[in-house]
Amino acid sequence: MPVYGSWRYVYVALFAAVAFVVIFPMLSVVFGSFWGAPPGRPGGFTFQGYINTYGSDLSTYRVLFNSFFIAGAKTVMAVVSGVFLAWVVTRTDTPGARALETLLAVPFFVPSVLTALGWAMLANPRTGSINKLLMMLPGVETPVLNIYSMSGIIWHMWQFSTAFVFILIVPAFRNMDPSLEDSSRMSGSGNISTLFRITLPLMKPAILGATLLTFIRGLEAFDTPVLLGVPANILVFSTSIYVNILGRFPPRYAEGMALSVSLMLIAMVLIVIQWRMLGAKQYTTISGKGYQPRLIRLGPAKWVALAFCSVYVLVALVLPVSQLIMSSFFRIFGLYTADMFTLGNYQRVLGDPVVWRSFKNTLIIAGGGALIALTLATLVSYFVQRIKVRGNKLLDLVAWLPWTVPGTVLGLGSLWGYALLPGPLNLYGTAWILLVAYINIGLPVAMRVMTGNVVQISPDLEECSRVHGATLGQTLLRIVAPLVRPGFLAGAILLFTMLMRDLSTSIFLYTPGNEVVPVVILKYWGEGGGSEVVSVVAILMLGLLVFLRVLEGYFRRLDKAKIQMESS
């Protein structure tokens, strides 16, 4: 469909808006890495930031090693366990597989900052609950666990990364033709032999994609390294950027920018590699013949599989969340006696204006960011899928670019770039800078949600509308908008839950009065404000997330019901 008159200008305005949100912060990071002064100060072009980072500061290479080692180790562990868990719940007769599929995915949706706090209480080398229990055993006189270590960081990152891999792999297992496995077993191969010789090779594209995405997210991770690594002076890319900018006086902007450019380039290269590798070969796992997936009978081993799934849920979800809940009812962390029981922690938090303000800010900024990102994504998807105009593929690519930009890099780029703009465009120190950054973060996910919704709409409906005299604008409002509304609402809740837990970007952009909940949690924890207070804030945030997930499920069921009614 060609572009209508004035809608050409709408397309140009849309491209300009997306470029302002997406490309401007990225260019600001590159510019800042070559600028010899803080943002807004007179300076000149220089390589000193890169020289200081990679020439005179040898600790940078320790940061590189830590980043790749932690990301690599947790990726290997997460892929092995995530693929195994997905195989167990989709292809075997393990008891309770339906309930397990839901429980095994939950750790991914719980903010990692919350479970990291839970494990900081459980495995603290001095006061950790697990260490105290272990030291009650005969012969155990010193703490066994230390969460503030390289192994502790990997341990916690493995937990939510396993759930991430699980979510990505489950659909691939469900769609695979089981007749290929049946042929293998009819030829005399056992379940284990069939798994390694038939199933896993056919799953190679899905596993490879999950592996690369998990590794990239490991390199970009901030929440776990800042809570568990910084206290032990174990720095990775993201926390080294954080320390250079917010942990030193004066801030080392050039060095932080140089590290940011390096991390951004590494992430981009890895994502390009993923696209090329997944597009290089074809693996047919779904045939044109109808089939019904058959479950593999594990015999007594099904109880072992059930135990493995249960232990994972216990470690990744039950233990840290239970620790947060328990700590919120006691005056002092670690002293869980009757005389220490109190509801005063809740009274302190509910009477703290900073906490209330952070929840209000989070609801407004994350909610606004989700709605605007989805609106932009709807327009971009419609232009790309329906309207023939030169450059629409470029618009699609730009909208997906934030997927390659780590949160710390986005935060630093926004801090630098939007602080230099003149007049009302200068967003520094306002809530608007957080809103724009959240739109950037949410845009790729919004594109994924809305592209699928737009593609499902038959062009015949739009043609019929225009035949009856409707303009393109009327068609969008009266035909397209109502049809994408259920998906839009479900996507809004999904995006909101994702944005409200962001810490890596928000930590660079907030100012007093514009705090969001994750920043307040980190601030209280870092200032020794009491783990019991942090526990209460964490529980309040967790409760809100549970409510939103239930609401999202309702909208998804509503969407499915609508599709069934239309097809019947």
Coordinates of C-alpha atoms in Angstrom, one line a residue:
M1 CA 0.0 0.0 0.0
P2 CA 1.5 3.4 -1.0
V3 CA 1.9 6.2 1.5
Y4 CA -1.0 8.7 1.5
G5 CA -0.2 12.4 1.1
S6 CA 0.4 13.9 4.5
W7 CA 1.2 10.5 6.0
R8 CA 4.6 10.8 4.4
Y9 CA 5.2 13.5 7.0
V10 CA 3.9 11.2 9.7
Y11 CA 6.5 8.6 8.6
V12 CA 9.3 11.2 8.8
A13 CA 8.2 12.3 12.2
L14 CA 8.0 8.7 13.4
F15 CA 11.5 8.0 12.1
A16 CA 12.8 11.2 13.8
A17 CA 11.1 10.2 17.1
V18 CA 12.6 6.7 17.1
A19 CA 16.0 8.0 16.1
F20 CA 15.9 10.5 18.9
V21 CA 15.1 7.9 21.5
V22 CA 17.3 5.1 20.2
I23 CA 20.3 6.5 18.2
F24 CA 21.0 9.7 20.0
P25 CA 22.1 8.0 23.3
M26 CA 24.3 5.6 21.4
L27 CA 26.0 8.4 19.5
S28 CA 26.4 10.3 22.8
V29 CA 28.3 7.4 24.3
V30 CA 30.7 7.2 21.4
F31 CA 31.2 11.0 21.4
G32 CA 31.7 11.1 25.2
S33 CA 34.5 8.4 24.9
F34 CA 36.5 10.9 22.8
W35 CA 35.7 14.0 24.7
G36 CA 38.3 15.2 27.2
A37 CA 35.9 16.8 29.7
P38 CA 32.7 16.1 31.6
P39 CA 29.4 16.7 29.8
G40 CA 28.7 20.4 29.2
R41 CA 32.3 21.4 30.0
P42 CA 34.8 22.8 27.4
G43 CA 37.1 20.1 26.0
G44 CA 38.5 18.6 22.9
F45 CA 38.9 15.4 20.9
T46 CA 41.2 12.9 22.6
F47 CA 42.0 9.2 22.9
Q48 CA 43.0 9.6 26.6
G49 CA 40.0 7.7 27.8
Y50 CA 40.9 4.6 25.8
I51 CA 44.6 5.1 26.7
N52 CA 43.8 5.3 30.4
T53 CA 41.4 2.4 30.2
Y54 CA 43.4 -0.1 28.2
G55 CA 46.9 1.3 28.5
S56 CA 47.8 2.5 32.0
D57 CA 45.0 0.8 34.0
L58 CA 45.8 -2.9 34.0
S59 CA 42.8 -3.6 36.2
T60 CA 40.7 -3.3 33.1
Y61 CA 41.9 -6.6 31.9
R62 CA 40.8 -8.1 35.2
V63 CA 37.4 -6.6 34.6
L64 CA 37.4 -8.2 31.1
F65 CA 38.3 -11.6 32.5
N66 CA 35.7 -11.4 35.3
S67 CA 33.0 -10.4 32.7
F68 CA 33.7 -13.2 30.3
F69 CA 34.3 -15.8 32.9
I70 CA 31.1 -15.1 34.9
A71 CA 29.0 -14.8 31.7
G72 CA 30.5 -18.0 30.3
A73 CA 30.3 -20.1 33.4
K74 CA 26.7 -19.1 34.2
T75 CA 25.7 -19.6 30.5
V76 CA 27.1 -23.2 30.4
M77 CA 25.3 -24.0 33.6
A78 CA 22.1 -22.3 32.6
V79 CA 21.9 -23.9 29.2
V80 CA 22.5 -27.4 30.5
S81 CA 20.0 -27.1 33.3
G82 CA 17.4 -25.1 31.3
V83 CA 17.4 -27.5 28.4
F84 CA 17.1 -30.5 30.8
L85 CA 14.2 -28.9 32.6
A86 CA 12.4 -28.1 29.4
W87 CA 12.9 -31.7 28.2
V88 CA 11.5 -33.0 31.5
V89 CA 8.3 -31.0 31.5
T90 CA 7.5 -31.3 27.8
R91 CA 8.7 -34.7 26.7
T92 CA 8.6 -37.0 29.7
D93 CA 5.9 -38.4 32.1
T94 CA 7.3 -36.6 35.1
P95 CA 4.5 -36.1 37.6
G96 CA 3.0 -32.6 37.8
A97 CA 4.6 -31.4 34.6
R98 CA 1.9 -28.8 33.9
A99 CA 2.4 -27.1 37.3
L100 CA 6.1 -27.4 37.0
E101 CA 6.2 -25.6 33.7
T102 CA 4.7 -22.6 35.4
L103 CA 6.8 -22.7 38.5
L104 CA 10.1 -23.2 36.6
A105 CA 9.4 -20.0 34.6
V106 CA 8.6 -17.8 37.6
P107 CA 12.2 -17.0 38.7
F108 CA 12.8 -15.2 35.4
F109 CA 9.9 -12.8 36.2
V110 CA 10.9 -12.1 39.8
P111 CA 13.3 -9.1 39.8
S112 CA 16.9 -10.3 40.2
V113 CA 17.6 -7.5 42.6
L114 CA 15.1 -9.1 45.0
T115 CA 16.4 -12.6 44.9
A116 CA 20.0 -11.2 45.1
L117 CA 19.0 -9.5 48.3
G118 CA 17.5 -12.8 49.6
W119 CA 20.7 -14.7 48.9
A120 CA 22.8 -11.9 50.4
M121 CA 20.9 -12.7 53.6
L122 CA 21.0 -16.5 53.2
A123 CA 24.7 -16.9 52.4
N124 CA 26.2 -13.9 54.1
P125 CA 29.6 -15.1 55.4
R126 CA 29.0 -13.6 58.9
T127 CA 25.2 -13.6 59.5
G128 CA 23.7 -15.7 56.7
S129 CA 20.9 -18.0 57.7
I130 CA 22.3 -21.0 55.9
N131 CA 25.7 -20.6 57.4
K132 CA 24.2 -20.4 60.9
L133 CA 22.4 -23.7 60.3
L134 CA 25.5 -25.4 58.9
M135 CA 27.6 -24.2 61.8
M136 CA 25.3 -26.1 64.1
L137 CA 26.5 -29.4 62.6
P138 CA 29.3 -31.2 64.3
G139 CA 32.7 -30.3 63.0
V140 CA 31.6 -27.1 61.1
E141 CA 33.1 -24.2 63.0
T142 CA 33.5 -21.5 60.3
P143 CA 31.1 -20.2 57.6
V144 CA 30.8 -22.5 54.6
L145 CA 29.2 -20.1 52.1
N146 CA 30.2 -16.7 50.9
I147 CA 27.8 -15.1 48.5
Y148 CA 30.1 -12.1 48.0
S149 CA 32.5 -14.1 45.7
M150 CA 32.9 -15.0 42.1
S151 CA 31.1 -18.3 42.7
G152 CA 28.3 -16.5 44.6
I153 CA 27.7 -14.2 41.6
I154 CA 27.7 -17.1 39.2
W155 CA 25.4 -19.1 41.5
H156 CA 22.8 -16.4 41.6
M157 CA 23.0 -15.5 37.9
W158 CA 22.6 -19.1 37.0
Q159 CA 19.2 -19.2 38.8
F160 CA 17.3 -16.7 36.7
S161 CA 19.3 -17.5 33.5
T162 CA 18.1 -21.1 33.8
A163 CA 14.5 -19.9 33.8
F164 CA 15.3 -17.7 30.8
V165 CA 16.7 -20.6 28.8
F166 CA 13.8 -22.8 29.9
I167 CA 11.2 -20.2 28.6
L168 CA 13.1 -20.1 25.2
I169 CA 13.5 -23.8 24.8
V170 CA 10.0 -25.1 25.8
P171 CA 8.2 -24.1 22.6
A172 CA 10.9 -25.7 20.5
F173 CA 10.5 -29.0 22.3
R174 CA 6.7 -28.9 22.0
N175 CA 6.9 -28.3 18.2
M176 CA 9.4 -31.1 17.4
D177 CA 8.1 -34.1 15.5
P178 CA 8.3 -37.1 18.0
S179 CA 8.3 -39.6 15.1
L180 CA 12.0 -38.9 14.7
E181 CA 12.6 -40.0 18.2
D182 CA 10.3 -43.0 17.8
S183 CA 12.3 -44.2 14.8
S184 CA 15.5 -44.0 16.9
R185 CA 14.0 -46.1 19.7
M186 CA 12.6 -48.6 17.2
S187 CA 16.1 -49.0 15.9
G188 CA 17.2 -50.1 19.4
S189 CA 18.4 -46.8 20.9
G190 CA 17.5 -46.0 24.5
N191 CA 16.1 -42.7 25.8
I192 CA 19.5 -41.2 26.7
S193 CA 21.0 -42.2 23.4
T194 CA 18.0 -40.8 21.5
L195 CA 18.2 -37.6 23.5
F196 CA 21.9 -37.0 22.5
R197 CA 21.8 -38.4 19.0
I198 CA 18.4 -37.2 17.7
T199 CA 16.7 -34.7 20.0
L200 CA 19.5 -32.3 20.9
P201 CA 21.0 -32.1 17.4
L202 CA 17.5 -31.2 16.0
M203 CA 17.2 -28.6 18.8
K204 CA 20.5 -27.0 17.8
P205 CA 19.1 -23.7 16.5
A206 CA 17.0 -23.0 19.6
I207 CA 19.7 -24.0 21.9
L208 CA 22.3 -21.9 20.1
G209 CA 20.1 -18.9 20.1
A210 CA 19.4 -19.3 23.8
T211 CA 23.1 -19.8 24.5
L212 CA 24.1 -16.6 22.8
L213 CA 21.3 -14.5 24.3
T214 CA 22.1 -15.8 27.8
F215 CA 25.8 -15.0 27.3
I216 CA 25.1 -11.5 26.1
R217 CA 22.8 -10.8 29.0
G218 CA 25.5 -12.2 31.3
L219 CA 28.0 -9.6 29.9
E220 CA 25.4 -6.8 30.4
A221 CA 24.2 -7.9 33.8
F222 CA 24.2 -5.2 36.6
D223 CA 21.9 -6.1 39.4
T224 CA 23.7 -9.2 40.7
P225 CA 27.3 -7.9 40.2
V226 CA 26.5 -4.6 41.9
L227 CA 24.9 -6.2 45.0
L228 CA 27.2 -9.2 45.3
G229 CA 30.4 -8.3 43.4
V230 CA 31.1 -4.6 44.3
P231 CA 31.3 -5.3 48.1
A232 CA 34.0 -7.9 47.3
N233 CA 35.7 -5.7 44.7
I234 CA 34.8 -8.1 41.9
L235 CA 34.0 -5.8 39.0
V236 CA 32.6 -6.6 35.6
F237 CA 31.9 -4.3 32.6
S238 CA 28.7 -2.9 34.0
T239 CA 29.9 -2.3 37.6
S240 CA 33.2 -0.9 36.4
I241 CA 31.3 1.7 34.4
Y242 CA 29.1 2.4 37.5
V243 CA 32.2 2.8 39.7
N244 CA 34.0 5.1 37.2
I245 CA 31.0 7.4 37.0
L246 CA 29.2 7.3 40.3
G247 CA 31.8 5.8 42.6
R248 CA 34.7 8.2 42.1
F249 CA 35.2 11.9 42.6
P250 CA 35.7 13.4 40.2
P251 CA 33.9 11.0 37.9
R252 CA 36.0 9.4 35.3
Y253 CA 33.6 10.0 32.3
A254 CA 36.1 9.2 29.5
E255 CA 37.1 5.9 31.0
G256 CA 33.5 5.0 31.7
M257 CA 32.5 5.9 28.2
A258 CA 35.4 3.9 26.7
L259 CA 34.2 0.8 28.6
S260 CA 30.7 1.5 27.5
V261 CA 31.7 1.6 23.8
S262 CA 33.6 -1.6 24.2
L263 CA 30.6 -3.4 25.9
M264 CA 28.2 -2.0 23.2
L265 CA 30.4 -3.2 20.4
I266 CA 30.8 -6.7 21.9
A267 CA 27.0 -7.0 22.4
M268 CA 26.4 -5.9 18.8
V269 CA 29.0 -8.4 17.3
L270 CA 27.5 -11.3 19.3
I271 CA 24.0 -10.5 18.2
V272 CA 25.1 -10.3 14.6
I273 CA 26.9 -13.7 15.0
Q274 CA 23.6 -15.1 16.4
W275 CA 21.6 -13.9 13.4
R276 CA 24.1 -15.3 10.9
M277 CA 24.6 -18.6 12.6
L278 CA 20.8 -19.2 13.0
G279 CA 20.2 -18.2 9.4
A280 CA 23.1 -20.3 8.0
K281 CA 21.4 -23.7 8.3
Q282 CA 17.9 -25.2 8.2
Y283 CA 16.8 -27.7 10.7
T284 CA 13.4 -29.3 10.0
T285 CA 11.7 -30.3 13.3
I286 CA 8.1 -29.8 12.3
S287 CA 6.7 -31.8 9.4
G288 CA 3.5 -31.4 7.4
K289 CA 2.0 -34.6 8.8
G290 CA -0.2 -34.3 11.8
Y291 CA 1.2 -35.7 15.0
Q292 CA 0.6 -35.7 18.7
P293 CA 3.6 -35.5 21.0
R294 CA 4.2 -38.7 22.9
L295 CA 5.6 -38.7 26.4
I296 CA 8.8 -40.6 27.2
R297 CA 8.3 -43.0 30.0
L298 CA 11.2 -42.6 32.5
G299 CA 10.2 -45.3 34.9
P300 CA 11.5 -44.8 38.4
A301 CA 13.8 -42.0 37.1
K302 CA 10.7 -39.7 36.8
W303 CA 10.9 -39.2 40.6
V304 CA 14.6 -38.1 40.2
A305 CA 13.5 -35.6 37.5
L306 CA 10.7 -34.3 39.8
A307 CA 13.2 -33.9 42.6
F308 CA 15.6 -31.9 40.3
C309 CA 12.8 -29.6 39.3
S310 CA 11.7 -29.2 42.9
V311 CA 15.2 -28.4 44.1
Y312 CA 15.6 -25.7 41.4
V313 CA 12.3 -24.0 42.4
L314 CA 13.4 -24.2 46.1
V315 CA 16.8 -22.6 45.4
A316 CA 15.8 -20.0 42.8
L317 CA 12.4 -18.9 44.3
V318 CA 11.3 -20.3 47.6
L319 CA 14.5 -19.8 49.7
P320 CA 15.3 -16.1 48.7
V321 CA 11.7 -14.9 48.8
S322 CA 11.0 -16.7 52.1
Q323 CA 14.1 -15.0 53.6
L324 CA 12.8 -11.6 52.5
I325 CA 9.4 -12.3 54.0
M326 CA 10.8 -13.6 57.3
S327 CA 13.3 -10.7 57.7
S328 CA 10.6 -8.2 57.3
F329 CA 9.0 -9.2 60.6
F330 CA 12.1 -9.0 62.8
R331 CA 13.9 -6.0 64.3
I332 CA 17.5 -7.2 63.5
F333 CA 18.5 -9.4 60.6
G334 CA 19.7 -12.8 61.8
L335 CA 18.1 -12.6 65.3
Y336 CA 14.9 -14.5 64.7
T337 CA 13.6 -14.8 68.3
A338 CA 10.1 -14.1 69.7
D339 CA 11.3 -10.9 71.4
M340 CA 12.6 -9.5 68.1
F341 CA 9.3 -10.0 66.3
T342 CA 7.8 -6.7 65.1
L343 CA 5.5 -4.9 62.7
G344 CA 7.5 -1.8 63.0
N345 CA 9.4 -2.3 59.8
Y346 CA 6.1 -2.0 57.9
Q347 CA 5.2 1.1 59.8
R348 CA 8.6 2.7 59.0
V349 CA 8.3 2.0 55.3
L350 CA 4.6 3.0 55.0
G351 CA 5.5 6.2 56.8
D352 CA 8.5 7.0 54.6
P353 CA 7.7 9.6 51.9
V354 CA 10.7 8.5 49.8
V355 CA 9.2 5.0 49.5
W356 CA 5.8 6.3 48.6
R357 CA 7.3 8.7 46.1
S358 CA 9.4 6.0 44.5
F359 CA 6.3 3.8 44.0
K360 CA 4.4 6.7 42.5
N361 CA 7.3 7.6 40.2
T362 CA 7.6 3.9 39.2
L363 CA 3.9 3.6 38.3
I364 CA 3.9 6.8 36.3
I365 CA 7.3 6.5 34.5
A366 CA 7.3 2.8 33.8
G367 CA 3.6 2.9 32.9
G368 CA 4.1 5.9 30.6
G369 CA 7.2 4.3 29.0
A370 CA 5.3 1.1 28.3
L371 CA 2.3 2.8 26.7
I372 CA 4.5 5.1 24.5
A373 CA 6.8 2.3 23.5
L374 CA 3.9 0.1 22.4
T375 CA 2.3 3.0 20.6
L376 CA 5.5 3.7 18.7
A377 CA 5.9 0.0 18.0
T378 CA 2.4 -0.3 16.7
L379 CA 3.0 2.6 14.2
V380 CA 6.4 1.3 13.2
S381 CA 5.0 -2.3 12.7
Y382 CA 2.1 -1.0 10.6
F383 CA 4.3 1.2 8.4
V384 CA 6.8 -1.7 7.9
Q385 CA 4.2 -4.4 7.3
R386 CA 1.5 -2.4 5.3
I387 CA 2.9 0.8 3.8
K388 CA 5.3 0.8 0.9
V389 CA 7.9 3.5 1.5
R390 CA 11.6 3.7 0.9
G391 CA 13.5 3.2 4.1
N392 CA 10.8 1.3 6.1
K393 CA 13.2 -1.6 6.7
L394 CA 15.7 0.9 8.1
L395 CA 13.0 2.1 10.5
D396 CA 12.4 -1.5 11.6
L397 CA 16.1 -2.0 12.2
V398 CA 16.5 1.2 14.3
A399 CA 13.5 0.2 16.4
W400 CA 15.3 -3.1 17.2
L401 CA 18.7 -1.5 18.0
P402 CA 18.1 -1.1 21.7
W403 CA 18.3 -4.9 22.0
T404 CA 22.0 -4.5 21.5
V405 CA 22.6 -1.7 24.0
P406 CA 23.2 -2.7 27.7
G407 CA 21.3 -0.9 30.3
T408 CA 24.4 0.8 31.9
V409 CA 25.4 2.0 28.4
L410 CA 21.9 3.4 27.7
G411 CA 21.9 5.1 31.1
L412 CA 25.3 6.7 30.6
G413 CA 24.5 7.7 27.0
S414 CA 21.2 9.3 28.1
L415 CA 22.9 11.1 31.0
W416 CA 25.4 12.6 28.6
G417 CA 23.3 13.3 25.5
Y418 CA 20.1 14.6 27.0
A419 CA 22.0 16.9 29.4
L420 CA 23.6 18.8 26.5
L421 CA 20.4 19.7 24.6
P422 CA 19.2 23.3 24.7
G423 CA 16.1 24.7 26.3
P424 CA 13.2 22.4 26.9
L425 CA 15.0 19.5 25.3
N426 CA 17.5 19.4 28.2
L427 CA 16.0 16.6 30.2
Y428 CA 18.8 16.3 32.9
G429 CA 17.4 16.2 36.4
T430 CA 13.8 15.6 35.4
A431 CA 11.6 12.5 35.3
W432 CA 11.4 12.9 31.5
I433 CA 14.9 11.5 31.0
L434 CA 13.9 8.3 32.8
L435 CA 10.7 8.2 30.6
V436 CA 12.7 8.5 27.4
A437 CA 15.2 5.8 28.6
Y438 CA 12.3 3.5 29.5
I439 CA 10.8 3.9 26.0
N440 CA 14.2 2.9 24.6
I441 CA 14.4 -0.2 26.8
G442 CA 10.9 -1.3 26.0
L443 CA 10.9 -0.6 22.3
P444 CA 12.4 -4.0 21.0
V445 CA 10.0 -6.0 23.2
A446 CA 7.1 -3.8 22.1
M447 CA 8.1 -4.4 18.5
R448 CA 8.0 -8.2 19.1
V449 CA 4.6 -8.0 20.6
M450 CA 2.9 -5.6 18.2
T451 CA 4.5 -7.0 14.9
G452 CA 2.8 -10.3 15.7
N453 CA -0.5 -8.6 16.3
V454 CA -0.4 -6.4 13.1
V455 CA 0.6 -9.4 10.9
Q456 CA -2.4 -11.3 12.1
I457 CA -4.8 -8.7 10.8
S458 CA -6.0 -9.5 7.3
P459 CA -5.3 -6.7 4.8
D460 CA -8.8 -7.3 3.4
L461 CA -10.4 -5.6 6.4
E462 CA -8.4 -2.5 5.7
E463 CA -9.1 -2.6 2.0
C464 CA -12.8 -2.9 2.7
S465 CA -12.6 0.1 5.0
R466 CA -10.9 2.2 2.4
V467 CA -13.3 1.1 -0.4
H468 CA -16.1 2.5 1.8
G469 CA -14.4 5.9 1.8
A470 CA -12.4 5.7 5.1
T471 CA -9.0 7.5 5.2
L472 CA -5.9 5.8 6.5
G473 CA -6.3 7.6 9.8
Q474 CA -9.9 6.4 10.2
T475 CA -8.9 2.9 9.2
L476 CA -6.2 2.9 11.9
L477 CA -8.5 4.1 14.6
R478 CA -11.7 2.1 13.7
I479 CA -10.3 -1.1 12.3
V480 CA -6.7 -1.7 13.3
A481 CA -6.7 -0.3 16.9
P482 CA -9.7 -2.4 18.2
L483 CA -8.2 -5.5 16.7
V484 CA -4.8 -5.0 18.3
R485 CA -6.2 -3.8 21.6
P486 CA -6.0 -7.1 23.6
G487 CA -2.4 -7.7 22.5
F488 CA -1.6 -4.1 23.3
L489 CA -3.0 -4.3 26.8
A490 CA -1.2 -7.6 27.5
G491 CA 2.0 -6.2 26.1
A492 CA 1.6 -3.0 28.2
I493 CA 1.5 -5.1 31.4
L494 CA 4.5 -7.2 30.3
L495 CA 6.5 -4.1 29.5
F496 CA 5.5 -2.4 32.7
T497 CA 6.7 -5.4 34.8
M498 CA 10.0 -5.3 32.9
L499 CA 10.5 -1.5 33.2
M500 CA 9.5 -1.2 36.9
R501 CA 12.4 -3.5 37.9
D502 CA 15.1 -1.7 35.8
L503 CA 18.1 -0.7 37.9
S504 CA 21.0 -0.6 35.4
T505 CA 19.7 2.4 33.5
S506 CA 17.8 4.1 36.3
I507 CA 20.8 4.3 38.7
F508 CA 22.5 6.8 36.3
L509 CA 19.5 8.9 35.6
Y510 CA 17.5 9.4 38.8
T511 CA 17.8 12.6 40.9
P512 CA 16.3 13.4 44.3
G513 CA 12.6 13.4 43.9
N514 CA 12.7 11.2 40.8
E515 CA 13.7 7.9 42.5
V516 CA 12.2 4.6 41.4
V517 CA 11.7 1.5 43.5
P518 CA 14.9 -0.5 42.5
V519 CA 17.0 2.6 43.1
V520 CA 15.5 3.1 46.6
I521 CA 16.2 -0.6 47.4
L522 CA 19.8 -0.3 46.4
K523 CA 20.2 3.0 48.2
Y524 CA 18.9 1.7 51.5
W525 CA 21.0 -1.5 51.2
G526 CA 24.1 0.5 50.4
E527 CA 23.6 3.0 53.2
G528 CA 23.1 0.2 55.8
G529 CA 19.5 1.2 56.2
G530 CA 18.6 -2.2 57.5
S531 CA 17.9 -5.4 55.7
E532 CA 14.5 -5.5 57.3
V533 CA 13.5 -2.3 55.6
V534 CA 14.8 -3.5 52.3
S535 CA 12.8 -6.7 52.8
V536 CA 9.5 -4.8 53.2
V537 CA 10.1 -2.7 50.1
A538 CA 11.0 -5.8 48.2
I539 CA 7.9 -7.6 49.3
L540 CA 5.7 -4.6 48.3
M541 CA 7.3 -4.6 44.9
L542 CA 7.0 -8.4 44.6
G543 CA 3.3 -8.2 45.4
L544 CA 2.7 -5.6 42.8
L545 CA 4.5 -7.8 40.2
V546 CA 2.4 -10.8 41.1
F547 CA -0.8 -8.7 40.6
L548 CA 0.4 -7.5 37.2
R549 CA 1.3 -11.0 36.0
V550 CA -2.2 -12.2 37.0
L551 CA -3.7 -9.3 35.1
E552 CA -1.5 -10.0 32.1
G553 CA -2.7 -13.6 32.1
Y554 CA -6.3 -12.4 32.1
F555 CA -5.7 -10.2 29.0
R556 CA -4.0 -13.1 27.2
R557 CA -6.9 -15.4 27.9
L558 CA -9.2 -12.7 26.7
D559 CA -7.2 -12.4 23.5
K560 CA -7.3 -16.2 22.9
A561 CA -11.1 -16.2 23.5
K562 CA -11.6 -13.5 21.0
I563 CA -9.5 -15.3 18.4
Q564 CA -11.5 -18.5 18.9
M565 CA -14.8 -16.6 18.6
E566 CA -13.7 -15.0 15.3
S567 CA -12.5 -18.4 13.9
S568 CA -15.8 -20.2 14.8

